[in-house]
Short mmCIF file of C-alpha atoms in Angstrom, two decimals:
data_model
loop_
_atom_site.label_atom_id
_atom_site.label_comp_id
_atom_site.label_asym_id
_atom_site.label_seq_id
_atom_site.Cartn_x
_atom_site.Cartn_y
_atom_site.Cartn_z
CA UNK A 1307 51.14 -11.28 -37.45
CA UNK A 1308 49.72 -7.87 -36.00
CA UNK A 1309 49.94 -6.07 -38.73
CA UNK A 1310 47.82 -9.47 -40.88
CA UNK A 1311 45.45 -9.46 -37.97
CA UNK A 1312 44.96 -5.81 -38.19
CA UNK A 1313 44.73 -5.87 -42.16
CA UNK A 1314 41.97 -8.61 -42.23
CA UNK A 1315 40.10 -7.27 -39.11
CA UNK A 1316 40.12 -4.00 -41.33
CA UNK A 1317 38.59 -5.68 -44.05
CA UNK A 1318 35.93 -7.59 -42.72
CA UNK A 1319 34.97 -4.34 -41.06
CA UNK A 1320 34.69 -2.96 -44.07
CA UNK A 1321 32.79 -6.13 -45.08
CA UNK A 1322 30.08 -5.52 -42.05
CA UNK A 1323 28.94 -1.26 -43.12
CA UNK A 1324 26.70 -3.65 -45.55
CA UNK A 1325 24.79 -4.93 -43.07
CA UNK A 1326 24.29 -1.85 -40.50
CA UNK A 1327 20.85 -0.90 -40.34
CA UNK A 1328 20.69 3.31 -41.43
CA UNK A 1329 17.58 3.29 -39.65
CA UNK A 1330 18.03 2.16 -36.42
CA UNK A 1331 20.98 3.10 -35.59
CA UNK A 1332 21.67 4.39 -31.68
CA UNK A 1333 22.18 8.11 -31.77
CA UNK A 1334 24.31 9.76 -29.52
CA UNK A 1335 24.51 13.37 -28.25
CA UNK A 1336 28.07 15.49 -27.87
CA UNK A 1337 28.21 18.34 -26.18
CA UNK A 1338 24.70 19.12 -25.20
CA UNK A 1339 22.84 18.24 -28.30
CA UNK A 1340 25.06 20.43 -30.34
CA UNK A 1341 24.95 19.45 -34.28
CA UNK A 1342 26.49 21.06 -37.29
CA UNK A 1343 28.83 24.02 -36.87
CA UNK A 1344 27.50 24.43 -33.12
CA UNK A 1345 29.21 21.11 -32.61
CA UNK A 1346 32.82 21.69 -34.90
CA UNK A 1347 33.04 25.02 -33.16
CA UNK A 1348 32.96 22.74 -29.80
CA UNK A 1349 35.49 20.93 -31.90
CA UNK A 1350 37.60 23.52 -32.53
CA UNK A 1351 37.96 25.08 -29.15
CA UNK A 1352 38.64 21.31 -27.48
CA UNK A 1353 41.53 21.59 -29.51
CA UNK A 1354 42.49 25.31 -29.38
CA UNK A 1355 42.43 24.54 -25.35
CA UNK A 1356 45.06 21.74 -26.01
CA UNK A 1357 47.82 24.65 -27.78
CA UNK A 1358 46.49 27.37 -25.00
CA UNK A 1359 47.77 25.09 -23.07
CA UNK A 1360 50.94 24.49 -24.63
CA UNK A 1361 51.76 28.08 -24.74
CA UNK A 1362 50.72 28.55 -21.22
CA UNK A 1363 53.56 26.04 -20.53
CA UNK A 1364 56.48 27.16 -22.73
CA UNK A 1365 55.70 30.63 -21.93
CA UNK A 1366 55.20 30.80 -17.86
CA UNK A 1367 58.71 29.37 -17.56
CA UNK A 1368 60.01 31.69 -20.11
CA UNK A 1369 58.66 34.27 -17.18
CA UNK A 1370 60.33 32.39 -14.21
CA UNK A 1371 64.24 32.24 -15.74
CA UNK A 1372 64.70 35.68 -14.23
CA UNK A 1373 63.20 35.09 -10.94
CA UNK A 1374 65.51 35.16 -7.90
CA UNK A 1375 62.61 32.74 -6.03
CA UNK A 1376 63.16 30.24 -8.37
CA UNK A 1377 66.91 30.56 -9.04
CA UNK A 1378 67.46 30.20 -5.39
CA UNK A 1379 65.24 27.29 -4.72
CA UNK A 1380 67.67 24.86 -7.39
CA UNK A 1381 70.54 27.03 -6.21
CA UNK A 1382 71.29 29.75 -8.73
CA UNK A 1383 71.94 27.76 -12.14
CA UNK A 1384 74.99 27.47 -14.55
CA UNK A 1385 73.49 28.79 -17.97
CA UNK A 1386 74.10 25.31 -18.81
CA UNK A 1387 71.97 23.72 -16.07
CA UNK A 1388 69.43 26.59 -16.30
CA UNK A 1389 69.14 25.48 -20.67
CA UNK A 1390 68.75 21.60 -19.69
CA UNK A 1391 66.11 22.34 -16.98
CA UNK A 1392 64.64 24.22 -19.89
CA UNK A 1393 65.11 22.35 -22.39
CA UNK A 1394 64.71 18.46 -21.33
CA UNK A 1395 60.74 19.38 -21.80
CA UNK A 1396 61.18 19.03 -25.41
CA UNK A 1397 63.14 16.29 -25.51
CA UNK A 1398 59.64 14.83 -23.29
CA UNK A 1399 57.74 16.32 -25.89
CA UNK A 1400 59.46 14.29 -28.52
CA UNK A 1401 59.00 10.97 -26.64
CA UNK A 1402 55.45 12.11 -25.92
CA UNK A 1403 55.68 12.70 -30.28
CA UNK A 1404 57.34 9.40 -31.27
CA UNK A 1405 54.83 7.11 -28.74
CA UNK A 1406 51.86 9.04 -31.64
CA UNK A 1407 53.87 6.86 -33.88
CA UNK A 1408 53.88 4.28 -32.27
CA UNK A 1409 50.63 3.84 -30.81
CA UNK A 1410 48.76 6.64 -32.38
CA UNK A 1411 46.59 4.28 -34.71
CA UNK A 1412 45.99 1.57 -32.21
CA UNK A 1413 44.39 3.91 -29.87
CA UNK A 1414 42.70 6.35 -31.57
CA UNK A 1415 42.49 10.14 -31.11
CA UNK A 1416 40.92 11.00 -27.39
CA UNK A 1417 42.45 8.44 -25.91
CA UNK A 1418 45.60 9.89 -26.85
CA UNK A 1419 44.27 13.31 -26.33
CA UNK A 1420 43.42 11.65 -22.48
CA UNK A 1421 46.67 9.99 -22.09
CA UNK A 1422 48.73 13.16 -22.49
CA UNK A 1423 46.33 14.83 -20.50
CA UNK A 1424 47.33 12.51 -17.94
CA UNK A 1425 50.81 12.95 -18.38
CA UNK A 1426 50.70 17.46 -18.42
CA UNK A 1427 48.60 16.88 -15.13
CA UNK A 1428 51.65 14.89 -13.50
CA UNK A 1429 53.62 16.54 -14.34
CA UNK A 1430 52.94 19.97 -13.72
CA UNK A 1431 52.33 18.29 -10.14
CA UNK A 1432 56.22 17.17 -10.23
CA UNK A 1433 57.46 20.81 -10.88
CA UNK A 1434 55.18 22.50 -8.99
CA UNK A 1435 56.47 20.16 -5.08
CA UNK A 1436 60.08 20.85 -6.76
CA UNK A 1437 62.34 21.07 -4.44
CA UNK A 1438 65.58 20.30 -6.94
CA UNK A 1439 66.71 20.00 -9.93
CA UNK A 1440 66.37 16.29 -10.45
CA UNK A 1441 62.85 16.71 -9.40
CA UNK A 1442 62.23 19.81 -11.18
CA UNK A 1443 63.47 17.58 -14.23
CA UNK A 1444 61.48 14.81 -14.16
CA UNK A 1445 58.68 17.28 -14.14
CA UNK A 1446 59.64 18.48 -17.25
CA UNK A 1447 59.55 15.28 -19.38
CA UNK A 1448 56.65 14.22 -18.09
CA UNK A 1449 54.35 16.57 -18.70
CA UNK A 1450 56.66 17.12 -21.69
CA UNK A 1451 56.00 13.89 -22.59
CA UNK A 1452 51.95 14.86 -22.91
CA UNK A 1453 52.66 17.22 -24.44
CA UNK A 1454 53.99 15.55 -27.58
CA UNK A 1455 51.02 13.46 -27.67
CA UNK A 1456 48.73 16.66 -27.59
CA UNK A 1457 50.92 18.62 -30.12
CA UNK A 1458 51.09 15.44 -32.50
CA UNK A 1459 47.41 14.36 -32.20
CA UNK A 1460 45.65 17.22 -32.22
CA UNK A 1461 45.44 18.41 -35.07
CA UNK A 1462 44.37 15.50 -37.06
CA UNK A 1463 41.42 14.34 -34.63
CA UNK A 1464 40.65 18.40 -35.32
CA UNK A 1465 41.27 18.05 -39.10
CA UNK A 1466 39.72 14.80 -39.33
CA UNK A 1467 36.34 16.43 -38.00
CA UNK A 1468 35.89 19.85 -39.74
CA UNK A 1469 35.56 20.78 -43.16
CA UNK A 1470 38.93 20.83 -45.36
CA UNK A 1471 38.01 24.37 -46.87
CA UNK A 1472 38.50 25.30 -43.37
CA UNK A 1473 41.75 23.67 -42.24
CA UNK A 1474 44.16 26.18 -42.64
CA UNK A 1475 41.66 28.56 -40.23
CA UNK A 1476 41.38 25.74 -37.94
CA UNK A 1477 44.99 24.87 -37.43
CA UNK A 1478 45.80 29.26 -37.65
CA UNK A 1479 43.46 29.82 -34.85
CA UNK A 1480 45.78 26.71 -33.22
CA UNK A 1481 49.20 28.88 -33.47
CA UNK A 1482 46.73 31.63 -32.09
CA UNK A 1483 45.98 29.87 -29.16
CA UNK A 1484 50.10 29.26 -28.34
CA UNK A 1485 50.58 32.91 -28.59
CA UNK A 1486 47.26 33.65 -25.93
CA UNK A 1487 48.51 31.32 -23.87
CA UNK A 1488 52.07 32.68 -23.72
CA UNK A 1489 50.37 35.80 -23.01
CA UNK A 1490 48.62 34.58 -19.73
CA UNK A 1491 51.54 33.29 -18.73
CA UNK A 1492 53.53 36.39 -18.70
CA UNK A 1493 50.66 38.11 -16.99
CA UNK A 1494 49.99 36.10 -14.80
CA UNK A 1495 54.29 36.03 -13.41
CA UNK A 1496 54.10 39.66 -13.98
CA UNK A 1497 50.94 38.83 -11.02
CA UNK A 1498 53.12 36.73 -8.36
CA UNK A 1499 56.26 38.79 -8.86
CA UNK A 1500 54.50 41.37 -6.17
CA UNK A 1501 54.49 38.22 -3.61
CA UNK A 1502 57.27 36.42 -1.89
CA UNK A 1503 58.08 33.51 -1.40
CA UNK A 1504 58.04 29.84 -2.96
CA UNK A 1505 54.68 30.48 -4.61
CA UNK A 1506 55.89 33.24 -7.00
CA UNK A 1507 56.84 30.25 -9.25
CA UNK A 1508 54.93 27.35 -7.82
CA UNK A 1509 51.65 28.89 -8.34
CA UNK A 1510 51.47 30.12 -11.87
CA UNK A 1511 53.40 26.13 -12.78
CA UNK A 1512 50.33 24.50 -10.75
CA UNK A 1513 47.61 26.68 -12.06
CA UNK A 1514 48.28 24.83 -15.27
CA UNK A 1515 45.77 22.16 -14.23
CA UNK A 1516 42.76 24.09 -14.79
CA UNK A 1517 43.64 24.04 -18.41
CA UNK A 1518 44.48 20.51 -18.28
CA UNK A 1519 40.81 19.50 -16.80
CA UNK A 1520 38.64 21.17 -19.22
CA UNK A 1521 40.69 20.90 -21.86
CA UNK A 1522 39.88 16.45 -20.64
CA UNK A 1523 35.90 17.39 -19.91
CA UNK A 1524 35.67 18.82 -23.30
CA UNK A 1525 37.05 16.66 -25.23
CA UNK A 1526 35.09 13.72 -23.07
CA UNK A 1527 31.52 15.14 -24.90
CA UNK A 1528 32.84 15.53 -28.42
CA UNK A 1529 33.12 12.38 -30.80
CA UNK A 1530 35.68 10.66 -32.04
CA UNK A 1531 37.35 10.76 -35.55
CA UNK A 1532 34.66 8.91 -37.46
CA UNK A 1533 37.45 8.59 -39.72
CA UNK A 1534 39.30 6.37 -37.00
CA UNK A 1535 36.38 4.69 -36.18
CA UNK A 1536 35.71 3.34 -39.73
CA UNK A 1537 38.81 1.68 -40.04
CA UNK A 1538 38.83 0.44 -36.33
CA UNK A 1539 35.04 -1.64 -37.84
CA UNK A 1540 33.31 0.80 -36.21
CA UNK A 1541 30.43 2.10 -38.67
CA UNK A 1542 27.17 2.82 -36.90
CA UNK A 1543 29.23 5.93 -34.09
CA UNK A 1544 31.32 7.01 -37.80
CA UNK A 1545 27.58 7.01 -39.76
CA UNK A 1546 25.73 8.83 -36.67
CA UNK A 1547 28.68 11.44 -35.85
CA UNK A 1548 28.77 12.35 -39.88
CA UNK A 1549 25.02 12.73 -39.86
CA UNK A 1550 25.38 15.34 -36.61
CA UNK A 1551 28.41 17.18 -38.07
CA UNK A 1552 26.20 17.90 -41.05
CA UNK A 1553 23.86 19.86 -39.53
CA UNK A 1554 20.72 19.58 -37.38
CA UNK A 1555 18.01 16.64 -37.27
CA UNK A 1556 19.86 15.12 -39.94
CA UNK A 1557 19.25 11.48 -40.06
CA UNK A 1558 22.38 8.42 -40.91
CA UNK A 1559 20.08 7.90 -43.88
CA UNK A 1560 20.26 11.33 -45.47
CA UNK A 1561 22.02 10.62 -48.49
CA UNK A 1562 24.99 12.87 -48.31
CA UNK A 1563 26.07 11.42 -45.10
CA UNK A 1564 26.10 8.10 -47.40
CA UNK A 1565 27.89 9.82 -50.13
CA UNK A 1566 30.61 10.81 -47.47
CA UNK A 1567 30.93 7.59 -45.79
CA UNK A 1568 31.57 5.94 -48.73
CA UNK A 1569 34.06 8.13 -49.59
CA UNK A 1570 36.22 7.90 -45.98
CA UNK A 1571 35.10 3.77 -47.41
CA UNK A 1572 37.16 4.66 -50.63
CA UNK A 1573 40.14 6.49 -49.25
CA UNK A 1574 40.56 3.82 -46.83
CA UNK A 1575 40.64 1.37 -48.85
CA UNK A 1576 43.26 3.50 -51.58
CA UNK A 1577 45.13 3.68 -48.16
CA UNK A 1578 45.32 0.39 -47.54
CA UNK A 1579 45.86 -0.46 -51.03
CA UNK A 1580 49.33 -2.05 -50.55
CA UNK A 1581 48.96 -3.88 -47.32
CA UNK A 1582 49.61 -3.37 -43.89
CA UNK A 1583 51.90 -0.11 -43.36
CA UNK A 1584 55.62 -0.74 -43.12
CA UNK A 1585 58.41 1.81 -41.04
CA UNK A 1586 60.39 0.78 -44.01
CA UNK A 1587 57.19 2.94 -46.75
CA UNK A 1588 59.29 5.76 -44.54
CA UNK A 1589 62.85 5.10 -46.65
CA UNK A 1590 61.20 4.65 -50.25
CA UNK A 1591 60.87 7.20 -52.71
CA UNK A 1592 58.17 5.18 -55.46
CA UNK A 1593 56.77 7.38 -57.91
CA UNK A 1594 54.64 9.33 -54.89
CA UNK A 1595 57.83 10.00 -53.63
CA UNK A 1596 56.92 9.12 -49.99
CA UNK A 1597 60.67 9.85 -49.10
CA UNK A 1598 60.19 12.85 -50.04
CA UNK A 1599 57.76 13.98 -48.75
CA UNK A 1600 59.09 13.11 -45.66
CA UNK A 1601 61.54 14.79 -45.03
CA UNK A 1602 59.72 18.43 -46.73
CA UNK A 1603 57.19 17.79 -43.65
CA UNK A 1604 59.91 16.35 -41.43
CA UNK A 1605 62.76 19.69 -42.18
CA UNK A 1606 59.70 22.70 -42.65
CA UNK A 1607 59.08 21.83 -38.23
CA UNK A 1608 62.65 21.70 -37.27
CA UNK A 1609 63.74 24.94 -40.02
CA UNK A 1610 60.47 26.59 -37.47
CA UNK A 1611 62.77 26.12 -33.59
CA UNK A 1612 65.71 26.26 -36.06
CA UNK A 1613 64.31 29.90 -36.92
CA UNK A 1614 65.61 31.57 -33.41
CA UNK A 1615 61.68 31.57 -31.66
CA UNK A 1616 62.19 29.95 -28.73
CA UNK A 1617 65.13 32.38 -28.31
CA UNK A 1618 63.11 34.93 -27.42
CA UNK A 1619 60.09 33.18 -25.91
CA UNK A 1620 61.97 31.39 -23.27
CA UNK A 1621 65.08 33.48 -22.51
CA UNK A 1622 63.51 36.90 -23.56
CA UNK A 1623 63.43 38.14 -20.19
CA UNK A 1624 66.79 36.31 -19.73
CA UNK A 1625 68.10 38.49 -22.01
CA UNK A 1626 66.92 41.57 -20.58
CA UNK A 1627 68.42 40.42 -17.28
CA UNK A 1628 71.53 39.88 -18.44
CA UNK A 1629 72.65 41.93 -22.03
CA UNK A 1630 69.99 44.87 -21.24
CA UNK A 1631 70.73 44.88 -17.60
CA UNK A 1632 66.56 45.61 -16.84
CA UNK A 1633 64.96 44.22 -13.49
CA UNK A 1634 62.88 41.63 -13.34
CA UNK A 1635 59.47 43.24 -13.10
CA UNK A 1636 60.58 45.61 -15.71
CA UNK A 1637 61.52 42.47 -18.03
CA UNK A 1638 58.64 40.73 -17.54
CA UNK A 1639 56.29 43.60 -18.68
CA UNK A 1640 58.35 43.89 -21.34
CA UNK A 1641 58.09 40.38 -22.27
CA UNK A 1642 54.72 40.85 -21.97
CA UNK A 1643 54.49 43.60 -24.75
CA UNK A 1644 56.26 41.00 -26.95
CA UNK A 1645 54.06 38.02 -26.21
CA UNK A 1646 50.94 40.47 -26.78
CA UNK A 1647 52.40 41.79 -29.92
CA UNK A 1648 52.98 37.97 -31.24
CA UNK A 1649 49.71 37.03 -30.56
CA UNK A 1650 47.67 39.84 -32.16
CA UNK A 1651 49.69 39.31 -35.22
CA UNK A 1652 48.51 35.78 -35.13
CA UNK A 1653 44.99 36.94 -36.24
CA UNK A 1654 46.58 37.89 -39.67
CA UNK A 1655 46.86 34.17 -40.03
CA UNK A 1656 43.23 33.24 -38.41
CA UNK A 1657 41.40 35.63 -41.65
CA UNK A 1658 43.26 35.10 -43.95
CA UNK A 1659 45.54 32.03 -44.40
CA UNK A 1660 44.28 30.40 -47.29
CA UNK A 1661 44.71 33.41 -48.90
CA UNK A 1662 47.63 33.76 -48.15
CA UNK A 1663 48.96 30.18 -49.15
CA UNK A 1664 51.96 28.32 -47.68
CA UNK A 1665 55.18 29.36 -49.70
CA UNK A 1666 54.60 33.26 -49.39
CA UNK A 1667 54.14 33.94 -46.06
CA UNK A 1668 57.71 31.38 -45.42
CA UNK A 1669 59.69 32.95 -48.63
CA UNK A 1670 59.15 36.24 -46.94
CA UNK A 1671 58.73 36.01 -43.24
CA UNK A 1672 62.32 33.50 -43.25
CA UNK A 1673 64.08 36.51 -45.28
CA UNK A 1674 62.35 39.66 -42.92
CA UNK A 1675 62.79 37.40 -39.37
CA UNK A 1676 66.33 36.94 -40.92
CA UNK A 1677 67.09 41.10 -41.06
CA UNK A 1678 65.31 41.24 -37.48
CA UNK A 1679 68.28 39.46 -35.85
CA UNK A 1680 70.57 41.04 -37.93
CA UNK A 1681 69.69 44.83 -36.96
CA UNK A 1682 69.25 43.56 -32.86
CA UNK A 1683 72.72 41.67 -32.98
CA UNK A 1684 74.84 44.21 -34.47
CA UNK A 1685 72.99 47.28 -31.94
CA UNK A 1686 74.10 44.64 -29.46
CA UNK A 1687 77.57 44.56 -30.41
CA UNK A 1688 78.38 47.21 -28.16
CA UNK A 1689 75.23 47.87 -25.28
CA UNK A 1690 73.86 51.41 -25.25
CA UNK A 1691 70.73 53.01 -23.11
CA UNK A 1692 69.64 53.66 -26.76
CA UNK A 1693 71.13 50.85 -28.83
CA UNK A 1694 69.27 48.00 -26.03
CA UNK A 1695 66.04 50.08 -26.80
CA UNK A 1696 66.87 49.91 -30.45
CA UNK A 1697 67.53 45.81 -30.66
CA UNK A 1698 64.47 45.41 -28.73
CA UNK A 1699 62.00 47.08 -31.37
CA UNK A 1700 63.85 44.85 -33.04
CA UNK A 1701 63.49 41.76 -31.19
CA UNK A 1702 59.07 42.62 -31.53
CA UNK A 1703 59.00 43.24 -35.31
CA UNK A 1704 60.19 39.48 -35.70
CA UNK A 1705 57.67 38.26 -33.40
CA UNK A 1706 55.10 39.52 -35.41
CA UNK A 1707 56.56 38.56 -38.35
CA UNK A 1708 56.67 34.66 -37.31
CA UNK A 1709 53.45 35.16 -35.77
CA UNK A 1710 51.66 35.90 -39.26
CA UNK A 1711 53.07 32.77 -40.95
CA UNK A 1712 55.44 30.36 -39.61
CA UNK A 1713 53.45 30.28 -36.90
CA UNK A 1714 50.75 27.86 -37.70
CA UNK A 1715 52.19 26.71 -41.35
CA UNK A 1716 54.51 24.41 -40.21
CA UNK A 1717 51.86 22.31 -38.19
CA UNK A 1718 49.51 22.88 -41.10
CA UNK A 1719 52.03 21.39 -44.03
CA UNK A 1720 52.88 17.76 -42.80
CA UNK A 1721 49.80 16.76 -42.95
CA UNK A 1722 48.44 18.49 -46.36
CA UNK A 1723 51.34 17.27 -47.70
CA UNK A 1724 51.83 13.63 -47.58
CA UNK A 1725 49.18 11.10 -48.85
CA UNK A 1726 46.40 9.42 -46.24
CA UNK A 1727 48.30 6.01 -45.68
CA UNK A 1728 51.14 7.68 -44.02
CA UNK A 1729 49.64 10.91 -42.54
CA UNK A 1730 49.55 9.63 -38.90
CA UNK A 1731 53.45 8.59 -39.09
CA UNK A 1732 54.12 11.89 -40.64
CA UNK A 1733 52.85 14.31 -38.81
CA UNK A 1734 54.45 12.51 -35.43
CA UNK A 1735 57.46 12.43 -37.53
CA UNK A 1736 56.81 16.03 -38.59
CA UNK A 1737 55.79 17.07 -34.70
CA UNK A 1738 59.32 14.70 -33.09
CA UNK A 1739 61.45 16.77 -34.95
CA UNK A 1740 60.19 20.39 -34.58
CA UNK A 1741 60.07 19.26 -30.23
CA UNK A 1742 63.94 17.76 -31.09
CA UNK A 1743 65.51 20.51 -32.63
CA UNK A 1744 63.34 22.81 -30.44
CA UNK A 1745 64.88 20.50 -27.81
CA UNK A 1746 69.04 21.66 -29.30
CA UNK A 1747 68.18 25.84 -29.22
CA UNK A 1748 66.51 25.70 -26.33
CA UNK A 1749 69.52 24.32 -24.30
CA UNK A 1750 72.11 25.84 -26.42
CA UNK A 1751 70.80 29.50 -26.44
CA UNK A 1752 71.76 30.59 -22.85
CA UNK A 1753 75.44 29.47 -23.38
CA UNK A 1754 75.83 31.16 -26.16
CA UNK A 1755 73.93 34.05 -24.84
CA UNK A 1756 76.67 34.36 -21.97
CA UNK A 1757 79.83 32.92 -24.75
CA UNK A 1758 79.45 35.13 -27.98
CA UNK A 1759 76.55 37.08 -27.04
CA UNK A 1760 74.87 39.63 -30.11
CA UNK A 1761 76.56 36.73 -32.01
CA UNK A 1762 74.35 34.60 -31.48
CA UNK A 1763 71.34 36.46 -32.78
CA UNK A 1764 73.96 36.42 -36.41
CA UNK A 1765 73.30 32.62 -35.97
CA UNK A 1766 69.85 33.17 -36.78
CA UNK A 1767 70.11 35.63 -39.50
CA UNK A 1768 72.05 33.09 -41.88
CA UNK A 1769 70.03 30.25 -40.71
CA UNK A 1770 66.97 31.98 -41.48
CA UNK A 1771 67.87 33.16 -44.72
CA UNK A 1772 69.26 29.86 -45.83
CA UNK A 1773 65.42 28.40 -44.98
CA UNK A 1774 63.87 30.99 -47.33
CA UNK A 1775 65.98 29.89 -50.42
CA UNK A 1776 65.40 26.58 -48.86
CA UNK A 1777 61.26 26.55 -49.29
CA UNK A 1778 61.87 28.96 -52.60
CA UNK A 1779 63.64 25.66 -54.15
CA UNK A 1780 61.96 23.09 -53.13
CA UNK A 1781 58.59 23.61 -51.24
CA UNK A 1782 55.73 23.31 -53.60
CA UNK A 1783 52.44 25.39 -52.92
CA UNK A 1784 49.39 23.43 -51.05
CA UNK A 1785 46.45 25.10 -50.83
CA UNK A 1786 43.32 24.38 -51.94
CA UNK A 1787 44.53 21.04 -53.42
CA UNK A 1788 42.36 18.31 -52.46
CA UNK A 1789 43.82 15.50 -49.93
CA UNK A 1790 43.97 13.45 -53.51
CA UNK A 1791 44.95 15.77 -56.21
CA UNK A 1792 48.42 16.48 -53.77
CA UNK A 1793 50.10 12.70 -55.10
CA UNK A 1794 49.44 14.75 -58.72
CA UNK A 1795 52.56 17.16 -57.55
CA UNK A 1796 55.10 13.90 -57.52
CA UNK A 1797 53.84 12.18 -60.99
CA UNK A 1798 54.29 13.17 -64.94
CA UNK A 1799 55.30 16.73 -65.42
CA UNK A 1800 55.48 17.51 -61.44
CA UNK A 1801 58.57 14.53 -60.66
CA UNK A 1802 61.25 16.91 -60.11
CA UNK A 1803 63.21 18.26 -56.97
CA UNK A 1804 62.94 21.87 -57.25
CA UNK A 1805 60.05 23.85 -57.61
CA UNK A 1806 61.29 27.00 -59.47
CA UNK A 1807 62.09 27.63 -63.34
CA UNK A 1808 65.18 28.92 -64.29
CA UNK A 1809 63.57 32.26 -63.67
CA UNK A 1810 63.04 31.36 -60.23
CA UNK A 1811 59.55 31.45 -60.77
CA UNK A 1812 56.82 28.84 -59.28
CA UNK A 1813 55.69 25.81 -62.18
CA UNK A 1814 52.28 26.40 -62.97
CA UNK A 1815 51.61 22.74 -61.35
CA UNK A 1816 52.95 23.08 -57.80
CA UNK A 1817 50.72 26.25 -57.44
CA UNK A 1818 47.69 26.95 -55.10
CA UNK A 1819 44.28 26.16 -56.45
CA UNK A 1820 42.69 28.33 -53.98
CA UNK A 1821 39.58 29.91 -55.89
CA UNK A 1822 39.66 27.19 -58.40
CA UNK A 1823 37.79 23.90 -59.19
CA UNK A 1824 36.19 24.90 -55.91
CA UNK A 1825 36.93 24.13 -52.03
CA UNK A 1826 36.74 21.06 -51.27
CA UNK A 1827 33.58 20.55 -48.01
CA UNK A 1828 34.53 17.17 -46.96
CA UNK A 1829 36.43 15.74 -43.83
CA UNK A 1830 40.21 16.74 -44.96
CA UNK A 1831 41.23 13.51 -43.22
CA UNK A 1832 38.43 11.55 -43.87
CA UNK A 1833 39.28 11.34 -47.30
CA UNK A 1834 35.97 12.11 -48.52
CA UNK A 1835 36.33 14.55 -51.57
CA UNK A 1836 33.99 13.69 -53.13
CA UNK A 1837 34.45 14.72 -57.06
CA UNK A 1838 34.73 12.12 -59.47
CA UNK A 1839 37.82 14.14 -60.45
CA UNK A 1840 39.27 13.61 -57.29
CA UNK A 1841 38.28 9.94 -57.25
CA UNK A 1842 39.84 9.28 -60.55
CA UNK A 1843 43.45 11.27 -58.91
CA UNK A 1844 43.21 8.93 -56.46
CA UNK A 1845 42.85 5.65 -57.79
CA UNK A 1846 45.47 6.78 -60.39
CA UNK A 1847 48.18 7.34 -58.05
CA UNK A 1848 47.74 3.85 -56.58
CA UNK A 1849 48.02 2.59 -59.75
CA UNK A 1850 51.24 3.92 -60.71
CA UNK A 1851 52.26 2.84 -56.90
CA UNK A 1852 51.46 0.11 -57.59
CA UNK A 1853 52.86 -0.75 -61.34
CA UNK A 1854 56.16 0.52 -59.73
CA UNK A 1855 56.37 -2.11 -57.58
CA UNK A 1856 56.28 0.06 -53.82
#
């Protein structure tokens, strides 16, 4: 009944658009009158603060895992308990992503961001005030719950407010800020390592509150998604936002704004052609291969975590202490150098991700990351000072390579690969998948290092090689494709599981369209691609969808 009421409300709200007086729409100011590119830059900054917070929260505890003040407060926990303290955060993140799956469309993008920020603030306070293991575990669950809201919502909100031609760069910037957050956390921990007492670890954890407050303030001054507003009948506000995103001084009655708004309406009509969204649609393949596309989105996030990145983000200082014998201050400095490498190399995707595509970086970098783990593991088989330093070189190489593709692409690919109708749910489930596999890795790593040591890295070598093969076989290229055209990757001649031919060459129908037929200037999530070709593609896909009875 609730879905039916929502559908009726949406249908009514779409009809009411025809009664909007374009010359008398109330105008609002966002971020002190910013419009056009300036407004979009502030949207990007607000979104980036969320991922800066994500990186900081990961890096700060990674640097504290070897701190004596931190360990003594919690009774020098065993490897298993230390793993739980670190990993339970990911369980919270998983719950946050699932919460977005359940209520995200109802709340809207900004409210989800506010809920996430509030939960992270409460979690930070609980952790910083902890005097025992139960309290810090609760604090990490609450903080993670908030970050789950954050990471499942922010990419959608950004992509619904900026042009499609910049979607790769926008998400790459988010990845860059994750890395920069880790850098900040490490250098803060280095500074605090020269102090004594509980403040050595409490201050770094509590300080993330400043980023949370800045994020809330920034988002408060920025608009909601025009697509979400349109879907919920708030047409005047949606038109006003579209006009301000177009450029300074653009009026709601401008033809370009009206064309954009009609494109959103058309995309939403196609999205809702089969009635209210139902959970069981995830498990039905149909002519558009919905189940397969959900699996691709979910598994890519899982592969990102299983590749071993958080072995280094969370436990690099711990590894330097237990396996290589460095003192705490020295291993923090080496860890900061590793974080610097991660951040610096993430700039490659900021400038070149759309030109690089999606498949090539994922395939080549998974293989290269695997080789780095293989070499590091073999060098640590019999530790000597020279071998230890040589293994560090391969850890640095791994982080540099990972940052050039595997850092941002798994966040970008799920919204690209799924139809508009399923995008919110696909992004939430893919994010949840990433967090649950993140939990597994963070939980078992200290146990594995304590028991099988160098063989831990051999396991990640095998996983990375396997991931390279999986991407090569079944993941199509999505760069340059509009959202409506993505459906063509699963219809007619492209309706096949493997995307390469017998020689291993990517088939023409699955190749990048970057630089061909013009880049989309539209709002990617608004579905506002205005070319007649894309409208035909979208309508053809929906017609086939109905014809097959999905």
